[in-house]
Tab-separated table of C-alpha atoms in Angstrom:
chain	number	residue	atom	x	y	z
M	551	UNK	CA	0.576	14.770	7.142
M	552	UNK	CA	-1.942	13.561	9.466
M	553	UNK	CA	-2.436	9.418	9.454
M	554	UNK	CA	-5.736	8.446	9.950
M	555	UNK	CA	-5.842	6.147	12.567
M	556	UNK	CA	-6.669	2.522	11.037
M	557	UNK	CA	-8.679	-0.251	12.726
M	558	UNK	CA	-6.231	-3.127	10.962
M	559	UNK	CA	-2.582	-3.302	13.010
M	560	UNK	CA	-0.218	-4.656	10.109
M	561	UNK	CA	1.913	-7.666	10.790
M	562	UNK	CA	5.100	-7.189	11.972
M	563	UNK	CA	8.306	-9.386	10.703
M	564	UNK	CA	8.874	-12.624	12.425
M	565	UNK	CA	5.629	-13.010	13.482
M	566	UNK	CA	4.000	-16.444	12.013
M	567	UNK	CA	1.672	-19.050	13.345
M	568	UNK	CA	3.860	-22.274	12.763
M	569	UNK	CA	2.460	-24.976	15.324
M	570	UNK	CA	4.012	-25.536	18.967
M	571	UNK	CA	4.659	-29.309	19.626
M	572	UNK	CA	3.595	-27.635	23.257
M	573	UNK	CA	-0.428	-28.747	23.671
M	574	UNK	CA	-1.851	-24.390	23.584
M	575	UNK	CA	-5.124	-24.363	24.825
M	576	UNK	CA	-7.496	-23.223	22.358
M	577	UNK	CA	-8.707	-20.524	24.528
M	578	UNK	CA	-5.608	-18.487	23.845
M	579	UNK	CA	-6.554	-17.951	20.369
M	580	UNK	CA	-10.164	-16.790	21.476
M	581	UNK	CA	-10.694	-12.895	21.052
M	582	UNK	CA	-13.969	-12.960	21.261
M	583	UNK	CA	-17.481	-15.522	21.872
M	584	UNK	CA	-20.327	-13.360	21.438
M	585	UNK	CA	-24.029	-14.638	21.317
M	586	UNK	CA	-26.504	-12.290	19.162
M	587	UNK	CA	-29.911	-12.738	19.312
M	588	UNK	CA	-32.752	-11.102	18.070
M	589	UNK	CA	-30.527	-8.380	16.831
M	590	UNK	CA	-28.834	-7.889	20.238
M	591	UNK	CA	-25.058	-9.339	21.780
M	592	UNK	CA	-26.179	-11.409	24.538
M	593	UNK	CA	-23.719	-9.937	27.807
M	594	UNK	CA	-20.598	-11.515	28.198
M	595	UNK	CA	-17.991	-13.982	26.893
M	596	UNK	CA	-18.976	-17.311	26.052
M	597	UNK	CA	-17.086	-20.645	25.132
M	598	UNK	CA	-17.631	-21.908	21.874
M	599	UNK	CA	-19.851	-24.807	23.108
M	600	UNK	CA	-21.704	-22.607	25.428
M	601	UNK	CA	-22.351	-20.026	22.763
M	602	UNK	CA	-24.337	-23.135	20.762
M	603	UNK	CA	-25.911	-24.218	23.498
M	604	UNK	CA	-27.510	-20.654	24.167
M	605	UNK	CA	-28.128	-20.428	20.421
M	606	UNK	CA	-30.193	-23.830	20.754
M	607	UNK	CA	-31.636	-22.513	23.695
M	608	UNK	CA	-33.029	-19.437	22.501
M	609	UNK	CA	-33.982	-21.265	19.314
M	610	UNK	CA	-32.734	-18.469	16.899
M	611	UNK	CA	-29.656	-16.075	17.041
M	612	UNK	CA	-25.845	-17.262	15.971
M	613	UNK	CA	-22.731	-17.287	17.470
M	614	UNK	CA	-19.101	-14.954	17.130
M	615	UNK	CA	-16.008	-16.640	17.352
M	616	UNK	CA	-13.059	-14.316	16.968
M	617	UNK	CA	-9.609	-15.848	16.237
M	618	UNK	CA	-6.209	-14.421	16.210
M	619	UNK	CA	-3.760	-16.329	13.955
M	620	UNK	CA	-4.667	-19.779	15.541
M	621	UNK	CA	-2.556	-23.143	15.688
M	622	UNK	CA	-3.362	-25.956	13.734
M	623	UNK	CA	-4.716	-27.892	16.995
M	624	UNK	CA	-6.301	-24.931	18.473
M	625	UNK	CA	-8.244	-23.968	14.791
M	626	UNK	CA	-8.606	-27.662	14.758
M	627	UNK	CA	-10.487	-27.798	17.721
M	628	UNK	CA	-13.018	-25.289	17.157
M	629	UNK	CA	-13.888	-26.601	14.061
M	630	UNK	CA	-14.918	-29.792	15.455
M	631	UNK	CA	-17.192	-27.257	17.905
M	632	UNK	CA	-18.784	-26.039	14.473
M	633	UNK	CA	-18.525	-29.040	12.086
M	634	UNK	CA	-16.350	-27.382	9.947
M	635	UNK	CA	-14.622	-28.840	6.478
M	636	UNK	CA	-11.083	-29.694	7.445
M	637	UNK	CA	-10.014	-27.610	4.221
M	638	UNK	CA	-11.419	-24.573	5.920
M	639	UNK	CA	-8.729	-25.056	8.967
M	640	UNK	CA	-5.935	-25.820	6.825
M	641	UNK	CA	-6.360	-22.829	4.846
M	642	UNK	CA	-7.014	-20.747	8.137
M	643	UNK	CA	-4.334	-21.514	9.971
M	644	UNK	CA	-2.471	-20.875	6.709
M	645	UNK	CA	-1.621	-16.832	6.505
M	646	UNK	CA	-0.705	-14.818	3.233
M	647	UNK	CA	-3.341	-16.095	0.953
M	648	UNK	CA	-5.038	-14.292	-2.077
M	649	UNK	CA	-8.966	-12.818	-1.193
M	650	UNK	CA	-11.196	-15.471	-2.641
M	651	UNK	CA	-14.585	-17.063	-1.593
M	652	UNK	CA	-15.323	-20.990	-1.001
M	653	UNK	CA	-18.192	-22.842	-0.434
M	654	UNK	CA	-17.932	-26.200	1.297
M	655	UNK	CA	-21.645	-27.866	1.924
M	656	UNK	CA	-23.307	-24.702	3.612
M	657	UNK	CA	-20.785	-22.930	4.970
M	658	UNK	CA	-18.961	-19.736	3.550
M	659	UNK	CA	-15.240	-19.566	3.554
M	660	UNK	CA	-13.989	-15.771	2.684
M	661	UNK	CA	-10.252	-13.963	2.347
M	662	UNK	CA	-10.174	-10.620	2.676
M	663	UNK	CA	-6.723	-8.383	3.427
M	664	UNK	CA	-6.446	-5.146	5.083
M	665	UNK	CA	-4.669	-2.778	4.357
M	666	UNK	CA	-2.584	0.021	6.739
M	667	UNK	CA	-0.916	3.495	5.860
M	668	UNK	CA	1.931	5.138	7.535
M	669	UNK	CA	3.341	8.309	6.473
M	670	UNK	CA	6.453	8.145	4.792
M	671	UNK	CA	8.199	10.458	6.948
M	672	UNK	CA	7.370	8.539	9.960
M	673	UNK	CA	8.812	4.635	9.255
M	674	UNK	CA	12.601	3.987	8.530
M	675	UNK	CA	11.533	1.113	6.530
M	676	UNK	CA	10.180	2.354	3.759
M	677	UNK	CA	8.556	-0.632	3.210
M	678	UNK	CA	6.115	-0.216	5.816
M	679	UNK	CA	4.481	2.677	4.146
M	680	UNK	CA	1.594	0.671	2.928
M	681	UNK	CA	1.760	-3.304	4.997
M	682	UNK	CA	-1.235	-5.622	4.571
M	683	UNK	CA	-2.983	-8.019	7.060
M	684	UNK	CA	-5.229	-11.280	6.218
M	685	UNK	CA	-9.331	-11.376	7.531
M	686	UNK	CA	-10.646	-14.797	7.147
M	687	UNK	CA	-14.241	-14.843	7.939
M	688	UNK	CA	-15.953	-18.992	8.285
M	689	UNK	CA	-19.951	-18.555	7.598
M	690	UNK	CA	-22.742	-20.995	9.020
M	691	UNK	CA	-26.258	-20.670	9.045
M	692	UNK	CA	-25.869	-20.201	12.564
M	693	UNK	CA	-22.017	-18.844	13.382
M	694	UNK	CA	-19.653	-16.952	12.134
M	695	UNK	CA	-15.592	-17.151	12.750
M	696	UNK	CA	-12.888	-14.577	12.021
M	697	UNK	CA	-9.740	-15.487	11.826
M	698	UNK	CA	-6.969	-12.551	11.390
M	699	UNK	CA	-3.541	-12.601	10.530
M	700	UNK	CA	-1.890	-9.148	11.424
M	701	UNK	CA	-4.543	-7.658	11.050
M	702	UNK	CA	-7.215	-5.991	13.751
M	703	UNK	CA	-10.654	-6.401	14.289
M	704	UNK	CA	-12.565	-4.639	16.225
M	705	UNK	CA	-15.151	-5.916	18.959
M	706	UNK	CA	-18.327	-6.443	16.667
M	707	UNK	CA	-20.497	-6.529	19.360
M	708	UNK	CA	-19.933	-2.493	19.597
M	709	UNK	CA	-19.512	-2.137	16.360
M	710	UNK	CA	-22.714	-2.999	15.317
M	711	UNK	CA	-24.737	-1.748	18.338
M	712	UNK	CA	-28.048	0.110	17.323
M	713	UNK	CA	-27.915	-1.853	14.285
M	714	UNK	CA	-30.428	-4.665	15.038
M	715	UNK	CA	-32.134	-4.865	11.663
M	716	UNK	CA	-28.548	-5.882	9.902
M	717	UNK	CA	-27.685	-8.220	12.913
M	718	UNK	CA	-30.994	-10.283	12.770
M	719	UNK	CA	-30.182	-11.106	8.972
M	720	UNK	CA	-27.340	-13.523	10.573
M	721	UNK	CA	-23.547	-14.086	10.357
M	722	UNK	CA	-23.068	-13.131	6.434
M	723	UNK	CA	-24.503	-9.701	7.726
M	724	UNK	CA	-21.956	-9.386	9.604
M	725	UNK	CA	-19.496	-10.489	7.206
M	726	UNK	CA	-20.676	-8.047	5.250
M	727	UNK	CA	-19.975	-4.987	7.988
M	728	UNK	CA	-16.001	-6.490	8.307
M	729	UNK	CA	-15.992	-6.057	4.362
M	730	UNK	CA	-17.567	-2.944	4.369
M	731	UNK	CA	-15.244	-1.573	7.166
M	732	UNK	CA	-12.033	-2.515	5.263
M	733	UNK	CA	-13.056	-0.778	1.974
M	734	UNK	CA	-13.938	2.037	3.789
M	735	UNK	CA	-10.545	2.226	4.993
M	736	UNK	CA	-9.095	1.480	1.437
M	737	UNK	CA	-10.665	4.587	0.067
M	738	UNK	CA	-9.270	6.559	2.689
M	739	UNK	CA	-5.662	5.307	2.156
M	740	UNK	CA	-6.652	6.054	-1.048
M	741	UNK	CA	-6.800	9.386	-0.579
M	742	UNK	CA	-4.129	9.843	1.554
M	743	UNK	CA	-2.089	8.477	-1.153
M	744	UNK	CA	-3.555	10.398	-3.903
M	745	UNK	CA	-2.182	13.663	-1.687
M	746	UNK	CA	1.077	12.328	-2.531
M	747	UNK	CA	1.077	11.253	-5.618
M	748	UNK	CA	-0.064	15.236	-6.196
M	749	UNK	CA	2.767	16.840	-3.894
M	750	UNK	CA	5.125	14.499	-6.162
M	751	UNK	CA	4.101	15.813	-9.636
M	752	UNK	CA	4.039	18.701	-8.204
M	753	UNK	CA	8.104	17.924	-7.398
M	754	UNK	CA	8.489	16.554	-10.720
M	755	UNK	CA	7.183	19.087	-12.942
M	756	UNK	CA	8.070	22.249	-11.260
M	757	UNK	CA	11.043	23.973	-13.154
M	758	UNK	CA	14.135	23.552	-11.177
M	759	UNK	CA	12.736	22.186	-7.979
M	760	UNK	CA	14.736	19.120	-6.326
M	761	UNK	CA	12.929	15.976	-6.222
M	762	UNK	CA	14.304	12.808	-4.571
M	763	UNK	CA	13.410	9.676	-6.943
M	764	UNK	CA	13.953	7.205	-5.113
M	765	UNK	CA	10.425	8.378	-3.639
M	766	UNK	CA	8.858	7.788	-6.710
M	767	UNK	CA	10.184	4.094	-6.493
M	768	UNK	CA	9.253	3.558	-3.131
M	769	UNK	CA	5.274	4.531	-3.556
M	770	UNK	CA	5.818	2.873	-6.887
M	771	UNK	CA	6.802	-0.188	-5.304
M	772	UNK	CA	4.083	0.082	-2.084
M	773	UNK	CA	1.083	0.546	-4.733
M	774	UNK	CA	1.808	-2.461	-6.000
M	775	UNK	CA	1.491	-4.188	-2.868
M	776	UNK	CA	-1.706	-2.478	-2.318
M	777	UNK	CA	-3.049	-3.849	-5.589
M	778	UNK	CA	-2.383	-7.064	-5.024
M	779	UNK	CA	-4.353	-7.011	-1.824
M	780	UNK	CA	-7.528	-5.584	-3.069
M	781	UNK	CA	-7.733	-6.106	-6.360
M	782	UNK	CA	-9.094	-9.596	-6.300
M	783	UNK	CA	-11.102	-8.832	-4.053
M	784	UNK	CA	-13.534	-7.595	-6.565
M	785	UNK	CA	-13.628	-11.221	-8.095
M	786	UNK	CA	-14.604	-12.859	-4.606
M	787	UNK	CA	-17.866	-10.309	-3.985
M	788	UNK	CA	-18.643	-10.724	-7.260
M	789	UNK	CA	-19.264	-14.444	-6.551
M	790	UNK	CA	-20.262	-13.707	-3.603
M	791	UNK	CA	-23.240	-11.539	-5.287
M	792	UNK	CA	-24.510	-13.563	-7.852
M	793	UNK	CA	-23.656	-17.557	-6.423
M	794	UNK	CA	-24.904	-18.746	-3.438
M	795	UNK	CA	-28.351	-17.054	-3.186
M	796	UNK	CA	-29.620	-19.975	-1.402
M	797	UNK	CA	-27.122	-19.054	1.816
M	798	UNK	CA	-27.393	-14.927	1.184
M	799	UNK	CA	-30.496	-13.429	1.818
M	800	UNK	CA	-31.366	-10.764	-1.240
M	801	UNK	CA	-31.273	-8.081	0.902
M	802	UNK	CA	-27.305	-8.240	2.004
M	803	UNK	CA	-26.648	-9.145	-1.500
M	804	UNK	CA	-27.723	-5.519	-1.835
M	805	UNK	CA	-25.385	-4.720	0.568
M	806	UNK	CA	-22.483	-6.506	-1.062
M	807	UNK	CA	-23.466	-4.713	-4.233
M	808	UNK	CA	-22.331	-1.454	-2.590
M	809	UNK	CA	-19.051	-2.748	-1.152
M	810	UNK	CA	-18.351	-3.942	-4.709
M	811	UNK	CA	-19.525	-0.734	-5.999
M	812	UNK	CA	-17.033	1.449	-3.575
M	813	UNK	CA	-14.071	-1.346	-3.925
M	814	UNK	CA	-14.056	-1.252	-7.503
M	815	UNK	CA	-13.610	2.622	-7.265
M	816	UNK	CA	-10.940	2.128	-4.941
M	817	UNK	CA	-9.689	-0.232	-7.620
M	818	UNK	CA	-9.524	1.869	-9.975
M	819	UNK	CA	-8.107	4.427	-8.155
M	820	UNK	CA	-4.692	2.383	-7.438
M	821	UNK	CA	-4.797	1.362	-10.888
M	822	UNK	CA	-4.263	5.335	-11.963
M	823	UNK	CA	-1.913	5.837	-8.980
M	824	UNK	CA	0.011	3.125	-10.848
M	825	UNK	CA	0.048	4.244	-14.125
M	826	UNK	CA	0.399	8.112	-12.322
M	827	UNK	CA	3.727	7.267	-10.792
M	828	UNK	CA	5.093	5.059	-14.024
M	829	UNK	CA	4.538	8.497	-16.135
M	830	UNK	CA	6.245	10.129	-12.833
M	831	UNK	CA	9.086	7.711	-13.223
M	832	UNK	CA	9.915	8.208	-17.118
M	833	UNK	CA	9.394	12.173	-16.250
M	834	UNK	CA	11.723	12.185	-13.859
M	835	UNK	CA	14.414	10.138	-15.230
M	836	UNK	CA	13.910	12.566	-18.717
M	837	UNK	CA	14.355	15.479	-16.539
M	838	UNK	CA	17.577	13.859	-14.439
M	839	UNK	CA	18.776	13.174	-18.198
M	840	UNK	CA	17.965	16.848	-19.525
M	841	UNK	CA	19.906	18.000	-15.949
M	842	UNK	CA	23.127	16.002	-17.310
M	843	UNK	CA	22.806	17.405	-20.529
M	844	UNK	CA	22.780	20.796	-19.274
M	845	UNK	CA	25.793	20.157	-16.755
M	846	UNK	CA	27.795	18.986	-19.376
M	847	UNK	CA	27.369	22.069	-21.559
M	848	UNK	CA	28.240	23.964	-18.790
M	849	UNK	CA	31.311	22.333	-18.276
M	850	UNK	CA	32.479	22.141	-21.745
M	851	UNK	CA	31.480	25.427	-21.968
M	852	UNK	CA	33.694	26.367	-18.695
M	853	UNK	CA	36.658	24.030	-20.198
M	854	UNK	CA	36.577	25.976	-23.389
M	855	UNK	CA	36.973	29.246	-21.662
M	856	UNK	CA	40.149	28.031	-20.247
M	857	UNK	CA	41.821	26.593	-23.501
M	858	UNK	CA	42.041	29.748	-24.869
M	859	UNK	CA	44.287	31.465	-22.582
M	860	UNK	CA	46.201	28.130	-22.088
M	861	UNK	CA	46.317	27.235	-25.590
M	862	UNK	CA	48.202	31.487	-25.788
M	863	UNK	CA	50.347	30.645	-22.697
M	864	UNK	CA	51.123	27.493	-23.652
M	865	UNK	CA	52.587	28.335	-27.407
M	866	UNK	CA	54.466	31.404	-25.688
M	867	UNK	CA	55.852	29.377	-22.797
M	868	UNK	CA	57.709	27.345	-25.431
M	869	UNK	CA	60.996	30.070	-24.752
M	870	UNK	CA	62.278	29.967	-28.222
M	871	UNK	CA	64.425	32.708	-29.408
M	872	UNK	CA	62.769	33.667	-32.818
M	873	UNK	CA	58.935	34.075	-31.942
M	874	UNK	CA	56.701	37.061	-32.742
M	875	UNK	CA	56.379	39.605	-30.345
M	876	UNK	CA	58.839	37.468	-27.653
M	877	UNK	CA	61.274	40.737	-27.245
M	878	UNK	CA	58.760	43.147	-27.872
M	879	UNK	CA	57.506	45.848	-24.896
M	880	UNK	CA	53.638	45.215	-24.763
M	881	UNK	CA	53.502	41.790	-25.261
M	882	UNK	CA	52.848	40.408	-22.272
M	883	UNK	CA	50.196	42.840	-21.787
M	884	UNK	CA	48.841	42.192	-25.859
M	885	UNK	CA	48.842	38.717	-24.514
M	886	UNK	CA	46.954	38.922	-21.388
M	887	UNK	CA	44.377	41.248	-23.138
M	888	UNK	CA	44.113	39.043	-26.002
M	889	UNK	CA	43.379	35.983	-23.497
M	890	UNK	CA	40.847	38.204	-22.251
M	891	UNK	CA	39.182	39.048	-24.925
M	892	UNK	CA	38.579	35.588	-26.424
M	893	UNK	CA	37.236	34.429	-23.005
M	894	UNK	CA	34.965	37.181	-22.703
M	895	UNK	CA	34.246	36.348	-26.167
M	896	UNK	CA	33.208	32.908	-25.402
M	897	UNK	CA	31.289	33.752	-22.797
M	898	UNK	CA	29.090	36.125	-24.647
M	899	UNK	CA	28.407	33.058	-26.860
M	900	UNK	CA	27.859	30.643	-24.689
M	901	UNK	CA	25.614	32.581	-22.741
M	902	UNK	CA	23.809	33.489	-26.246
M	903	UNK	CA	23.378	29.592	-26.870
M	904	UNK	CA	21.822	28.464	-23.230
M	905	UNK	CA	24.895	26.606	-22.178
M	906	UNK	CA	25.817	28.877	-19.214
């Protein structure tokens, strides 16, 4: 299956953001300084306290301040550039935290995790068929700074070119085109997942077709994941809707609206993938049970044949003198015929009952 190529690069093991006690430039954690004015990215890179300066400069316009996963003293450092709350940096530095929305004064603080796909047949860990990133997104009334943890964000200044009219309604516009971006890409790992879930009932349910299980348990397992990351996600737009009108403009609250709209959708459908693959799960394990059953019969049934012609060898193999038919002409072949018979016998019966 083809994997659509995602924006968001998952986080790989071992990789964290626990301080140096070596003094890291904050540079180094700078992606991107962008200047937009008027609708428009101002050419090239800025510092942080250029970018304001040209902000003041121009008298309108706000400032981009990409991050990737930041130290404490280099996070620390551009918030003092921006005046932001000191629980903002702890909690951005900080990775692996639930999507929510803060306010603090009259800045924004969002949480937002992205989520990547990777076809099943193409990972040995099959734990990296669905792996989740962190977007943190800090909201002024004139900057905005994302911070990502394994995650990947792409250049906004491109990815919002041509779209002046969103870009002059300031940073929470363009928090709103990250958002919209990463539940765009939900609903198409939705989909991609949905094609499995489909090729596996098909597995399940198709009479005498070999299905592995342990699939089940492993999409099982990686939808969960997935629903923890977007699921409360819902809660923080919600908020994010109807509080803080004073900071969001009614028009991107409109915006929002849809995002909400297409996430709770998505929502939903990881919610029936879920209860999909628990139904898969008790099918499956009925139908393993059902196969048992069946073996068994037709190894009981197999085991009975052969008791009958032991059970005759076995009570003339005794050599006594005196027996029935021990000194007569035909009775080895009576014997051997009678073994027959009963076995064919059985056979017939079985067969009549299902159990070969």
């Amino acid at each position: 299956m083809a994997v659509v190529p995602s924006p968001f690069r998952p986080r790989k093991k071992g990789e964290n953001s626990t301080p140096s006690r070596l003094a890291v430039p904050a540079e180094r954690a700078i992606e991107h300084c962008r200047v937009f004015v008027d609708g428009e990215a101002l050419p090239g890179e800025y510092t942080p306290h250029s970018a304001q300066d040209a902000v003041k400069e121009y008298g309108r316009g706000f400032v981009w301040v990409g991050l990737h996963e930041p130290l404490e003293s280099q996070m620390t450092k551009v918030a003092s550039e921006f005046n932001i709350h000191e629980l903002i940096v702890e909690d951005a530095v900080q990775a692996h935290q639930r999507p929510k929305l803060e306010r603090y004064d009259d800045q924004l603080f969002m949480v937002a995790r992205s989520v990547n796909y990777r076809d099943h047949d193409e990972v040995l860990d099959k734990r990296q068929i669905i792996s989740t990133g962190e977007v943190q997104m800090i909201m002024g009334a004139d900057f905005l700074i994302t911070v990502r943890h394994g995650a990947k964000l792409p250049n906004l200044a491109y990815v919002v070119d041509g779209e002046q009219d969103l870009v002059e309604l300031g940073p929470v516009a363009m928090a709103w085109k990250i958002l919209d971006m990463m539940v765009d890409r939900y609903s198409e790992i939705a989909q991609l997942i949905s094609d499995e879930v489909d090729e596996i009932e098909e597995e399940v349910f198709t009479p005498r077709q070999k299905f592995n299980i342990d699939r089940i348990y492993t999409f099982k397992r990686e939808i969960l994941e997935m629903k923890h990351a977007i699921n409360p996600l819902s809660v923080a737009l919600k908020h994010m809707i109807s509080d803080h009108k004073d900071l969001i403009s009614k028009q991107i609250r409109s915006y929002l609206r849809d995002v909400h709209d297409h996430e709770l959708v998505v929502k939903d459908q990881v919610a029936n993938f879920d209860e999909r693959l628990t139904s898969l799960i008790d099918a499956s394990v009925a139908k393993v049970t059902m196969q048992q059953n069946s073996d068994m019969r037709t190894i009981s049934a197999v085991v009975g044949m052969w008791a009958a012609p032991t059970l005759v060898a076995g009570i003339y193999g005794m050599n006594f003198d005196r027996m029935p038919e021990l000194h007569w002409t035909l009775g080895y072949p009576m014997a051997i015929l009678i073994m027959v018979g009963v076995v064919t016998g059985l056979f017939i019966w079985f067969r009549k009952n299902d159990w070969l």
